[in-house]
Short mmCIF file of C-alpha atoms in Angstrom, two decimals:
data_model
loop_
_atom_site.label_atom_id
_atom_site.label_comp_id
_atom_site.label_asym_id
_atom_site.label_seq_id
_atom_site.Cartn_x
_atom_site.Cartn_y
_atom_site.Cartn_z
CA UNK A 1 -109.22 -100.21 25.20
CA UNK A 2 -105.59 -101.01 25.04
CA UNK A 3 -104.75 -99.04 22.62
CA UNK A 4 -106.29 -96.28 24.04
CA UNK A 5 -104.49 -96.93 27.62
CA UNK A 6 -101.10 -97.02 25.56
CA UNK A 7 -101.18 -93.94 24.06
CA UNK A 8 -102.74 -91.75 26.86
CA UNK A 9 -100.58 -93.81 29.66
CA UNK A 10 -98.36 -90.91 30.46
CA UNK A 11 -101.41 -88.47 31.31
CA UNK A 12 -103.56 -91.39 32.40
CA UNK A 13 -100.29 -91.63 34.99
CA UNK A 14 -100.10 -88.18 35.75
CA UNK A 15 -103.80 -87.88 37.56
CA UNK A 16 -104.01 -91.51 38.49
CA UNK A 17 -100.48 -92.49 39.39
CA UNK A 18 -101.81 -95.36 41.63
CA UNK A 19 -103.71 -96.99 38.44
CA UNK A 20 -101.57 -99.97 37.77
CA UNK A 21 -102.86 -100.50 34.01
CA UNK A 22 -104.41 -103.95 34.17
CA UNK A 23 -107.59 -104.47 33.35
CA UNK A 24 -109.36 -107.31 36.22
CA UNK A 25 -112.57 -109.46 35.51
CA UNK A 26 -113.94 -107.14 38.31
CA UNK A 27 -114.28 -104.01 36.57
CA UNK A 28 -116.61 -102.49 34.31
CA UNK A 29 -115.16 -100.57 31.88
CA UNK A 30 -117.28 -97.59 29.87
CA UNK A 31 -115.66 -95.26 26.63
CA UNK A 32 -117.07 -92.21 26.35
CA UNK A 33 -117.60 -91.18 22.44
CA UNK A 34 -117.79 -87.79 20.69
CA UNK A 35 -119.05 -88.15 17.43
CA UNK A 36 -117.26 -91.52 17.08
CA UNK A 37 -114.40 -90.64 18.02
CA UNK A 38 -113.19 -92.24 21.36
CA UNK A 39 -112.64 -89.25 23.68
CA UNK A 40 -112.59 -90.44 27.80
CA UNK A 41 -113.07 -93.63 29.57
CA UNK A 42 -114.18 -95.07 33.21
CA UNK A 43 -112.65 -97.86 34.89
CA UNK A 44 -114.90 -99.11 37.78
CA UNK A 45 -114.01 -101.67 40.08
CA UNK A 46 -116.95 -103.82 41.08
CA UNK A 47 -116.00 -104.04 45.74
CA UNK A 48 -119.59 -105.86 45.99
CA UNK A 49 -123.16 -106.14 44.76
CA UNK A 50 -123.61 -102.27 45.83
CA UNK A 51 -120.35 -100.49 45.45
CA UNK A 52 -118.13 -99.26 42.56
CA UNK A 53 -115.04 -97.99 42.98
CA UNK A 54 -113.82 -95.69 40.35
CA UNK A 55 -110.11 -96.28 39.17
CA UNK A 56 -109.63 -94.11 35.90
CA UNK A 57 -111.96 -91.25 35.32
CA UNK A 58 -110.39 -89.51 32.29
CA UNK A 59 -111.02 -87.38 29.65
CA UNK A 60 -108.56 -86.57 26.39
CA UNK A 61 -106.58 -83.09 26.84
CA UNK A 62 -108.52 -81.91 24.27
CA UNK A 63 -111.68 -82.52 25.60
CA UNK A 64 -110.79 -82.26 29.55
CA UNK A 65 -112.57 -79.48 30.14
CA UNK A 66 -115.64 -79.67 28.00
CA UNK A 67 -119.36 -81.08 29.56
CA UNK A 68 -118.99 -84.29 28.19
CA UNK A 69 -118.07 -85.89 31.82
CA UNK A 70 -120.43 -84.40 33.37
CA UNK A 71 -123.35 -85.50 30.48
CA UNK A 72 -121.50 -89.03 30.72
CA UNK A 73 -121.77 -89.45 34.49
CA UNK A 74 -125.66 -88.29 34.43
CA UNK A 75 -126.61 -91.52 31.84
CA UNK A 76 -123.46 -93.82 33.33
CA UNK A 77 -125.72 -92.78 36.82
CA UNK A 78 -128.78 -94.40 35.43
CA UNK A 79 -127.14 -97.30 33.89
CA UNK A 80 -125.50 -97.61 37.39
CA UNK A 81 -128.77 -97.47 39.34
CA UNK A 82 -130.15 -100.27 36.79
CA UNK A 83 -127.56 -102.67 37.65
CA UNK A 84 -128.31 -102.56 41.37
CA UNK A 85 -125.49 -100.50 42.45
CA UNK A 86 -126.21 -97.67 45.15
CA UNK A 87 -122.53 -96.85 45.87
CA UNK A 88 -119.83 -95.27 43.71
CA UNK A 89 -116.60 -93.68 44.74
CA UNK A 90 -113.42 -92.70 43.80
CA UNK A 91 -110.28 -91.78 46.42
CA UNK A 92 -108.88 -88.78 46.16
CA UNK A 93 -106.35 -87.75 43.22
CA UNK A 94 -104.97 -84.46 43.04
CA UNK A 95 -106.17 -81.15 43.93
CA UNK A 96 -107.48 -80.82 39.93
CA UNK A 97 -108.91 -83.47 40.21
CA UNK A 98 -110.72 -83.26 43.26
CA UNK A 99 -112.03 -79.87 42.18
CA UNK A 100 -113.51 -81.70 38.58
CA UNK A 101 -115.12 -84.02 40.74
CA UNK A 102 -116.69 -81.30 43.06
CA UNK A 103 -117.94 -79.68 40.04
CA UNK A 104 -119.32 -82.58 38.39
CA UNK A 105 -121.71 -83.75 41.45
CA UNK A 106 -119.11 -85.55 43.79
CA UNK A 107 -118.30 -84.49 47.42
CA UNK A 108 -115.83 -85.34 49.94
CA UNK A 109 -117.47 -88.02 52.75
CA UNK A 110 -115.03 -90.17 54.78
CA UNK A 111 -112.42 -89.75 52.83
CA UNK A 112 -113.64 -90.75 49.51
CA UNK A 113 -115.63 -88.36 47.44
CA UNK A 114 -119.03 -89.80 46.25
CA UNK A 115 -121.76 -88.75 43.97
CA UNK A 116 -123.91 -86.95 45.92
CA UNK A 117 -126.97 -88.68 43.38
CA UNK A 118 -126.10 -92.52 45.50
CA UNK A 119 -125.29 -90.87 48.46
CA UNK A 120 -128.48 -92.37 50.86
#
């Protein structure tokens, strides 16, 4: 995981410039593998029993804009669900960003977008 943040920190940076790179006993951390090979990662914070925040959502340039996100939040969903969460939610990034997340199942509610699968 480390590693992983060291060598991607300058694009990590780029879409999640508020992301301050340490890694808290609160969050859940996920890696997202493509035929081994370590290709995107989710850093969650865990707010309460309900609610996860989403701090890093991020894919490797080269696979950025394949369907492996999108495949990874449908099963990361039900894992979610299992725990007991009902909430997740990530602020805002940038306009790319957003639009990923609009495409992938979020929307924009109160200023957070959320995935419209928890939304109650």
């Amino acid at each position: 995981l480390h590693y992983f943040l060291e060598y991607y920190h300058t694009d990590i940076e780029k879409y999640f410039p508020g992301f301050d790179f340490c890694i808290e006993e609160e969050f859940l951390v996920a890696l997202v593998l493509s035929d081994m090979e370590t290709v995107g990662l989710i850093i969650a914070e865990i707010k309460n029993a309900d609610t996860l925040r989403i701090c890093v959502d991020y894919m490797v340039p080269k696979y950025c804009r394949s369907q492996l996100a999108k495949t990874f939040y449908n099963c990361e969903l039900r894992c979610i669900s299992f725990l007991g969460y009902q909430y997740l939610y990530i602020e805002p990034q940038s306009n790319a960003h957003n639009n990923y997340l609009e495409k992938i199942g979020f929307r924009l509610v109160d200023g957070k977008y959320v995935n419209q699968h928890l939304v109650q």
